[in-house]
Amino acid sequence: MAAPIRFDGLVALVTGAGGGLGKAYALAFAERGASVVVNDLGGDIHGGGRSKAADKVVDEIRAKGGKAVANYDSVEDGDKVVQTALDNFGRIDILVNNAGILRDRSFARISDQDWDLIHRVHLRGSFLVTRAAWPHMKKQNFGRIIMTTSAAGIYGNFGQANYSAAKLGILGLSNTLAVEGEKNNILCNTIAPMAGSRLTETVMPPDIIGALKPDYVMPLVLFLCDKSCQETGSLYEVGAGWIAKLRWERTKGAIVRRQGQAMTPENVRDNWDKITDFTESDNPSTVQESSVLMMNLVKEIDSGRTVRTNSTSSNSSSDRMDPELVKSYKISPSMFTYNERDVILYALGIGMSTREENYLKFLYEGSDEFCVLPTFGVLPSFSAMRAVFTTDIPGLKQDLVKILHGEQYLELFQPLKPMATLTNRIKIADIVDKGSGALVLYNIESFDEKGEKVAFNQSSLFIVGSGNFGGKRTSDAMIPTVDHPKRRPDATVTESTNVDQAAIFRLSGDRNPLHIDPSFAAMAGFQTPILHGLCSFGFAVRHVLQQFANNDVTKFKCVKVRFSKPVLPGQTLQTDMWKEGNRIHFVTKVVENGNVSLTGAYVDLKEESTPVTKQVSTDLQSTSIFEEMARRIKSSPGLAAKINAIFQWNITKGGNQVAQWTVDMKTSKNGEIYQGEPKVKKADCTLTIDDSNLRDLLTGKLPAAQAFMSGKLKIKGNMMLAQKLGTLFQEQSKL
Ligand code: NAI
């Protein structure tokens, strides 16, 4: 069913296409329907001489029935290069900036000419050809641009200072073009190829050159230039059949400046470990993302509120708790970025297993129902709190080794997405004086990229020995625990944790050695490392969702627990549950010793959502498409036998399923298409797609492979059979 990627009616310009990589791109574009301008100056690898290498490539394309013209201008004459496309084919849609030369010298020996020529061909050449093409792409609201950088630019390479500088300049150019072009559907990506060519033949052994064919780079270039590919502003390394995406990574950093104090090199030295520590990092991908943190910090530092530093000169650390001072303190927001891998790792950490029903949707990103366990929502708050622990907050006496996690409340305002960057706003809501210690209430709100609230956490931490400061004994800010009903539980789930449970769970963020290192655990008074409280918490909420919400994560509203006794990895958890309306009270015990580990706990579920009804709605495009298809298959005898499979189509709108159709090309001779699930046998293959994408898929406008890769089309069951739908679509392509 996968429609091949085609460029019919489009014009592609490839610079430096007389040989090497450029030639491979030019041949492939032409083979797939594009009219191609083969630009090449035809010089030697150092930029000297001229030849008509482009002619040979044009001849080869024409011999195969393709359309191509040659252009012999240097990329330094960008206007002329682009004019050839306009004169011969009337437009320009795709531009691959590929032309290149080398002038390798150790840095001390680089002449002005070596430097300038490399910059003129690579960086300035890419600029000039792109600038000439840009207004045409803008006018037609379509353009695909590929820039060519090099590993030498990304990582540096001996003898290539001129080349590295120009090549990384190209990446900067590409990043900005991606930003400026997006609103006109001009997308720009950069590749760092590795291929055997005359540029590399002197530095690589012949057998390696043979294995690094330009044809192993070409497919990425063509994919990125496909109309339906929406990728932009990205960087890839590609070669030998391997493709990987690169991005920036930034440490959490350290604030080394304080209001009213000079910022000194010693401040930097004293914070160096923190400045360079990648344990917690983020991946800013825009200037805005990169600078938001700094802007906030500037405001905070200059208002005298932020004093996060390891400097021993700190004079703001408190010996006594001062709740009012602490509450007035503004903590900088922090970012939490996660992806599908983190979500799956977390699910494994809280005991999710392939033994369980419905496991795929939590453990496999390719599942058509892939979703995030609601308790994953504690992780952003957790990372935000780590920042607080390393902040010297006036009036807060926090001794890290004496902190116990007392209670946790989590509320979700929307189901968690499989990947996101959340901004966490953290506030110390109150401090309660419990005598033997202080209970500090941290409120953390997490917002998504659009600024919409995703989660609210309240973490209550007990700081042993910090009590008796004359504070109040309770607080209105505290979200209370609730006792369970006195009757026998309505349901009980018992489940063993794994001996490696803490070792897996800690990879989701809490790397406290107490949970893995026996000697550290011994120092803290435990015989062996203990399980994280939030891990037992995850187990228990899973039990509730399994028992009362059919594992439907959208039904979750909030959870509150108190952590009472520790659990050891490998012990068995028993969750007793009581249903009172939408509230499920629960208590979690350790079966082996009867210790109650979670008390006063409850999960609130959302109101029962109305079950999805089959919508026989005329405003669904899919209705008319399937009805028309059903009429047409009657006049295509033999089609059913050719396909011989049953397909179920789940049609969604705004993420909700709104209709189901069965395409049964197996049960009866002529096949049958009707609304609803398969009547006779089970579907061999189930496809899920949004109503608005179905027509594009059927007509090939949205290539199936692309739809699948981008998640627009989900396929369950026998995927190979889905390819047979291509036969059916061809019949229906005039729909
Ligand atoms: P190549 O030497 O086979 O191809 C480069 C082509 O550009 C040549 O045909 C040359 O005549 C042409 N050219 C040079 N100056 C020109 C100008 N001023 N105007 C028009 N055409 C000009 O080399 P290859 O390996 O195919 O390189 C293609 C691109 O990939 C280059 O930008 C190179 O820097 C880059 N690259 C290649 C790597 C590899 O492993 N082959 C590694 C990293 C980057």
PDB file of N, CA and C in Angstrom, residues 6-61:
ATOM      1  N   ARG A   6       7.503  10.361  -4.901  1.00  0.00           N
ATOM      2  CA  ARG A   6       7.652  10.823  -6.292  1.00  0.00           C
ATOM      3  C   ARG A   6       7.819  12.340  -6.324  1.00  0.00           C
ATOM      4  N   PHE A   7       8.435  12.826  -7.390  1.00  0.00           N
ATOM      5  CA  PHE A   7       8.649  14.271  -7.524  1.00  0.00           C
ATOM      6  C   PHE A   7       8.115  14.781  -8.865  1.00  0.00           C
ATOM      7  N   ASP A   8       7.099  14.093  -9.378  1.00  0.00           N
ATOM      8  CA  ASP A   8       6.556  14.494 -10.677  1.00  0.00           C
ATOM      9  C   ASP A   8       6.109  15.953 -10.629  1.00  0.00           C
ATOM     10  N   GLY A   9       6.456  16.679 -11.664  1.00  0.00           N
ATOM     11  CA  GLY A   9       6.037  18.087 -11.762  1.00  0.00           C
ATOM     12  C   GLY A   9       6.912  19.032 -10.958  1.00  0.00           C
ATOM     13  N   LEU A  10       7.871  18.515 -10.219  1.00  0.00           N
ATOM     14  CA  LEU A  10       8.733  19.378  -9.406  1.00  0.00           C
ATOM     15  C   LEU A  10      10.104  19.540 -10.071  1.00  0.00           C
ATOM     16  N   VAL A  11      10.744  20.654  -9.726  1.00  0.00           N
ATOM     17  CA  VAL A  11      12.061  20.932 -10.299  1.00  0.00           C
ATOM     18  C   VAL A  11      13.109  20.923  -9.187  1.00  0.00           C
ATOM     19  N   ALA A  12      14.113  20.094  -9.363  1.00  0.00           N
ATOM     20  CA  ALA A  12      15.170  19.978  -8.350  1.00  0.00           C
ATOM     21  C   ALA A  12      16.481  20.509  -8.915  1.00  0.00           C
ATOM     22  N   LEU A  13      17.162  21.328  -8.120  1.00  0.00           N
ATOM     23  CA  LEU A  13      18.486  21.831  -8.498  1.00  0.00           C
ATOM     24  C   LEU A  13      19.507  21.260  -7.526  1.00  0.00           C
ATOM     25  N   VAL A  14      20.494  20.558  -8.079  1.00  0.00           N
ATOM     26  CA  VAL A  14      21.536  19.984  -7.226  1.00  0.00           C
ATOM     27  C   VAL A  14      22.861  20.619  -7.625  1.00  0.00           C
ATOM     28  N   THR A  15      23.516  21.285  -6.671  1.00  0.00           N
ATOM     29  CA  THR A  15      24.801  21.902  -7.008  1.00  0.00           C
ATOM     30  C   THR A  15      25.916  20.865  -6.834  1.00  0.00           C
ATOM     31  N   GLY A  16      26.944  21.014  -7.621  1.00  0.00           N
ATOM     32  CA  GLY A  16      28.066  20.070  -7.556  1.00  0.00           C
ATOM     33  C   GLY A  16      27.623  18.660  -7.889  1.00  0.00           C
ATOM     34  N   ALA A  17      26.742  18.533  -8.909  1.00  0.00           N
ATOM     35  CA  ALA A  17      26.141  17.216  -9.203  1.00  0.00           C
ATOM     36  C   ALA A  17      26.856  16.485 -10.334  1.00  0.00           C
ATOM     37  N   GLY A  18      28.068  16.959 -10.700  1.00  0.00           N
ATOM     38  CA  GLY A  18      28.790  16.286 -11.768  1.00  0.00           C
ATOM     39  C   GLY A  18      29.388  14.958 -11.331  1.00  0.00           C
ATOM     40  N   GLY A  19      29.472  14.725 -10.054  1.00  0.00           N
ATOM     41  CA  GLY A  19      30.039  13.465  -9.557  1.00  0.00           C
ATOM     42  C   GLY A  19      29.653  13.270  -8.105  1.00  0.00           C
ATOM     43  N   GLY A  20      30.225  12.256  -7.491  1.00  0.00           N
ATOM     44  CA  GLY A  20      30.055  12.017  -6.057  1.00  0.00           C
ATOM     45  C   GLY A  20      28.608  11.995  -5.590  1.00  0.00           C
ATOM     46  N   LEU A  21      28.380  12.620  -4.448  1.00  0.00           N
ATOM     47  CA  LEU A  21      27.051  12.605  -3.835  1.00  0.00           C
ATOM     48  C   LEU A  21      26.015  13.312  -4.703  1.00  0.00           C
ATOM     49  N   GLY A  22      26.413  14.469  -5.248  1.00  0.00           N
ATOM     50  CA  GLY A  22      25.457  15.263  -6.029  1.00  0.00           C
ATOM     51  C   GLY A  22      24.908  14.486  -7.205  1.00  0.00           C
ATOM     52  N   LYS A  23      25.775  13.720  -7.850  1.00  0.00           N
ATOM     53  CA  LYS A  23      25.331  12.923  -8.996  1.00  0.00           C
ATOM     54  C   LYS A  23      24.269  11.906  -8.559  1.00  0.00           C
ATOM     55  N   ALA A  24      24.527  11.257  -7.405  1.00  0.00           N
ATOM     56  CA  ALA A  24      23.568  10.255  -6.914  1.00  0.00           C
ATOM     57  C   ALA A  24      22.212  10.906  -6.650  1.00  0.00           C
ATOM     58  N   TYR A  25      22.217  12.131  -6.087  1.00  0.00           N
ATOM     59  CA  TYR A  25      20.931  12.812  -5.836  1.00  0.00           C
ATOM     60  C   TYR A  25      20.240  13.128  -7.163  1.00  0.00           C
ATOM     61  N   ALA A  26      21.019  13.684  -8.109  1.00  0.00           N
ATOM     62  CA  ALA A  26      20.425  14.123  -9.378  1.00  0.00           C
ATOM     63  C   ALA A  26      19.777  12.941 -10.103  1.00  0.00           C
ATOM     64  N   LEU A  27      20.482  11.820 -10.171  1.00  0.00           N
ATOM     65  CA  LEU A  27      19.939  10.638 -10.863  1.00  0.00           C
ATOM     66  C   LEU A  27      18.658  10.163 -10.179  1.00  0.00           C
ATOM     67  N   ALA A  28      18.682  10.172  -8.848  1.00  0.00           N
ATOM     68  CA  ALA A  28      17.522   9.651  -8.112  1.00  0.00           C
ATOM     69  C   ALA A  28      16.311  10.577  -8.237  1.00  0.00           C
ATOM     70  N   PHE A  29      16.548  11.889  -8.171  1.00  0.00           N
ATOM     71  CA  PHE A  29      15.424  12.820  -8.349  1.00  0.00           C
ATOM     72  C   PHE A  29      14.782  12.616  -9.716  1.00  0.00           C
ATOM     73  N   ALA A  30      15.648  12.498 -10.756  1.00  0.00           N
ATOM     74  CA  ALA A  30      15.122  12.353 -12.116  1.00  0.00           C
ATOM     75  C   ALA A  30      14.350  11.045 -12.257  1.00  0.00           C
ATOM     76  N   GLU A  31      14.896  10.002 -11.666  1.00  0.00           N
ATOM     77  CA  GLU A  31      14.249   8.699 -11.762  1.00  0.00           C
ATOM     78  C   GLU A  31      12.860   8.719 -11.134  1.00  0.00           C
ATOM     79  N   ARG A  32      12.691   9.603 -10.148  1.00  0.00           N
ATOM     80  CA  ARG A  32      11.397   9.673  -9.466  1.00  0.00           C
ATOM     81  C   ARG A  32      10.563  10.858  -9.956  1.00  0.00           C
ATOM     82  N   GLY A  33      10.836  11.281 -11.174  1.00  0.00           N
ATOM     83  CA  GLY A  33       9.890  12.196 -11.828  1.00  0.00           C
ATOM     84  C   GLY A  33      10.262  13.665 -11.838  1.00  0.00           C
ATOM     85  N   ALA A  34      11.310  14.081 -11.108  1.00  0.00           N
ATOM     86  CA  ALA A  34      11.644  15.510 -11.076  1.00  0.00           C
ATOM     87  C   ALA A  34      12.383  15.925 -12.343  1.00  0.00           C
ATOM     88  N   SER A  35      12.236  17.198 -12.710  1.00  0.00           N
ATOM     89  CA  SER A  35      13.114  17.787 -13.727  1.00  0.00           C
ATOM     90  C   SER A  35      14.317  18.321 -12.973  1.00  0.00           C
ATOM     91  N   VAL A  36      15.514  18.003 -13.467  1.00  0.00           N
ATOM     92  CA  VAL A  36      16.700  18.260 -12.644  1.00  0.00           C
ATOM     93  C   VAL A  36      17.680  19.219 -13.335  1.00  0.00           C
ATOM     94  N   VAL A  37      18.158  20.186 -12.547  1.00  0.00           N
ATOM     95  CA  VAL A  37      19.272  21.015 -13.021  1.00  0.00           C
ATOM     96  C   VAL A  37      20.536  20.440 -12.397  1.00  0.00           C
ATOM     97  N   VAL A  38      21.438  19.985 -13.272  1.00  0.00           N
ATOM     98  CA  VAL A  38      22.692  19.396 -12.805  1.00  0.00           C
ATOM     99  C   VAL A  38      23.749  20.485 -12.861  1.00  0.00           C
ATOM    100  N   ASN A  39      24.002  21.107 -11.707  1.00  0.00           N
ATOM    101  CA  ASN A  39      25.024  22.164 -11.684  1.00  0.00           C
ATOM    102  C   ASN A  39      26.380  21.572 -11.344  1.00  0.00           C
ATOM    103  N   ASP A  40      27.380  21.947 -12.087  1.00  0.00           N
ATOM    104  CA  ASP A  40      28.747  21.605 -11.684  1.00  0.00           C
ATOM    105  C   ASP A  40      29.738  22.422 -12.485  1.00  0.00           C
ATOM    106  N   LEU A  41      30.618  23.027 -11.745  1.00  0.00           N
ATOM    107  CA  LEU A  41      31.679  23.819 -12.344  1.00  0.00           C
ATOM    108  C   LEU A  41      32.664  22.908 -13.053  1.00  0.00           C
ATOM    109  N   GLY A  42      32.781  21.688 -12.546  1.00  0.00           N
ATOM    110  CA  GLY A  42      33.675  20.725 -13.171  1.00  0.00           C
ATOM    111  C   GLY A  42      35.133  20.936 -12.855  1.00  0.00           C
ATOM    112  N   GLY A  43      35.431  21.512 -11.686  1.00  0.00           N
ATOM    113  CA  GLY A  43      36.823  21.750 -11.318  1.00  0.00           C
ATOM    114  C   GLY A  43      37.437  20.549 -10.612  1.00  0.00           C
ATOM    115  N   ASP A  44      38.725  20.708 -10.216  1.00  0.00           N
ATOM    116  CA  ASP A  44      39.337  19.646  -9.418  1.00  0.00           C
ATOM    117  C   ASP A  44      38.947  19.838  -7.949  1.00  0.00           C
ATOM    118  N   ILE A  45      39.437  18.959  -7.102  1.00  0.00           N
ATOM    119  CA  ILE A  45      38.939  19.007  -5.721  1.00  0.00           C
ATOM    120  C   ILE A  45      39.413  20.251  -4.958  1.00  0.00           C
ATOM    121  N   HIS A  46      40.439  20.923  -5.506  1.00  0.00           N
ATOM    122  CA  HIS A  46      40.905  22.137  -4.826  1.00  0.00           C
ATOM    123  C   HIS A  46      40.298  23.398  -5.424  1.00  0.00           C
ATOM    124  N   GLY A  47      39.407  23.241  -6.389  1.00  0.00           N
ATOM    125  CA  GLY A  47      38.733  24.410  -6.941  1.00  0.00           C
ATOM    126  C   GLY A  47      39.380  24.919  -8.215  1.00  0.00           C
ATOM    127  N   GLY A  48      40.361  24.194  -8.766  1.00  0.00           N
ATOM    128  CA  GLY A  48      40.995  24.647 -10.003  1.00  0.00           C
ATOM    129  C   GLY A  48      40.418  23.919 -11.215  1.00  0.00           C
ATOM    130  N   GLY A  49      40.624  24.491 -12.420  1.00  0.00           N
ATOM    131  CA  GLY A  49      40.240  23.828 -13.667  1.00  0.00           C
ATOM    132  C   GLY A  49      38.742  23.815 -13.907  1.00  0.00           C
ATOM    133  N   ARG A  50      38.366  23.331 -15.104  1.00  0.00           N
ATOM    134  CA  ARG A  50      36.956  23.258 -15.502  1.00  0.00           C
ATOM    135  C   ARG A  50      36.745  22.001 -16.339  1.00  0.00           C
ATOM    136  N   SER A  51      35.584  21.357 -16.257  1.00  0.00           N
ATOM    137  CA  SER A  51      35.264  20.267 -17.183  1.00  0.00           C
ATOM    138  C   SER A  51      33.751  20.209 -17.324  1.00  0.00           C
ATOM    139  N   LYS A  52      33.292  19.324 -18.225  1.00  0.00           N
ATOM    140  CA  LYS A  52      31.843  19.254 -18.457  1.00  0.00           C
ATOM    141  C   LYS A  52      31.266  17.996 -17.806  1.00  0.00           C
ATOM    142  N   ALA A  53      31.640  17.784 -16.549  1.00  0.00           N
ATOM    143  CA  ALA A  53      31.150  16.585 -15.846  1.00  0.00           C
ATOM    144  C   ALA A  53      29.630  16.557 -15.799  1.00  0.00           C
ATOM    145  N   ALA A  54      29.010  17.733 -15.712  1.00  0.00           N
ATOM    146  CA  ALA A  54      27.543  17.784 -15.605  1.00  0.00           C
ATOM    147  C   ALA A  54      26.880  17.169 -16.831  1.00  0.00           C
ATOM    148  N   ASP A  55      27.524  17.328 -18.016  1.00  0.00           N
ATOM    149  CA  ASP A  55      26.919  16.789 -19.250  1.00  0.00           C
ATOM    150  C   ASP A  55      26.700  15.291 -19.170  1.00  0.00           C
ATOM    151  N   LYS A  56      27.687  14.617 -18.600  1.00  0.00           N
ATOM    152  CA  LYS A  56      27.594  13.147 -18.527  1.00  0.00           C
ATOM    153  C   LYS A  56      26.407  12.727 -17.678  1.00  0.00           C
ATOM    154  N   VAL A  57      26.207  13.459 -16.605  1.00  0.00           N
ATOM    155  CA  VAL A  57      25.075  13.123 -15.715  1.00  0.00           C
ATOM    156  C   VAL A  57      23.754  13.406 -16.431  1.00  0.00           C
ATOM    157  N   VAL A  58      23.707  14.535 -17.142  1.00  0.00           N
ATOM    158  CA  VAL A  58      22.485  14.874 -17.897  1.00  0.00           C
ATOM    159  C   VAL A  58      22.221  13.792 -18.945  1.00  0.00           C
ATOM    160  N   ASP A  59      23.278  13.373 -19.643  1.00  0.00           N
ATOM    161  CA  ASP A  59      23.099  12.321 -20.672  1.00  0.00           C
ATOM    162  C   ASP A  59      22.540  11.049 -20.038  1.00  0.00           C
ATOM    163  N   GLU A  60      23.082  10.712 -18.885  1.00  0.00           N
ATOM    164  CA  GLU A  60      22.637   9.479 -18.215  1.00  0.00           C
ATOM    165  C   GLU A  60      21.147   9.565 -17.836  1.00  0.00           C
ATOM    166  N   ILE A  61      20.765  10.740 -17.350  1.00  0.00           N
ATOM    167  CA  ILE A  61      19.352  10.916 -16.970  1.00  0.00           C
ATOM    168  C   ILE A  61      18.463  10.813 -18.202  1.00  0.00           C
TER     169      ILE A  61
END
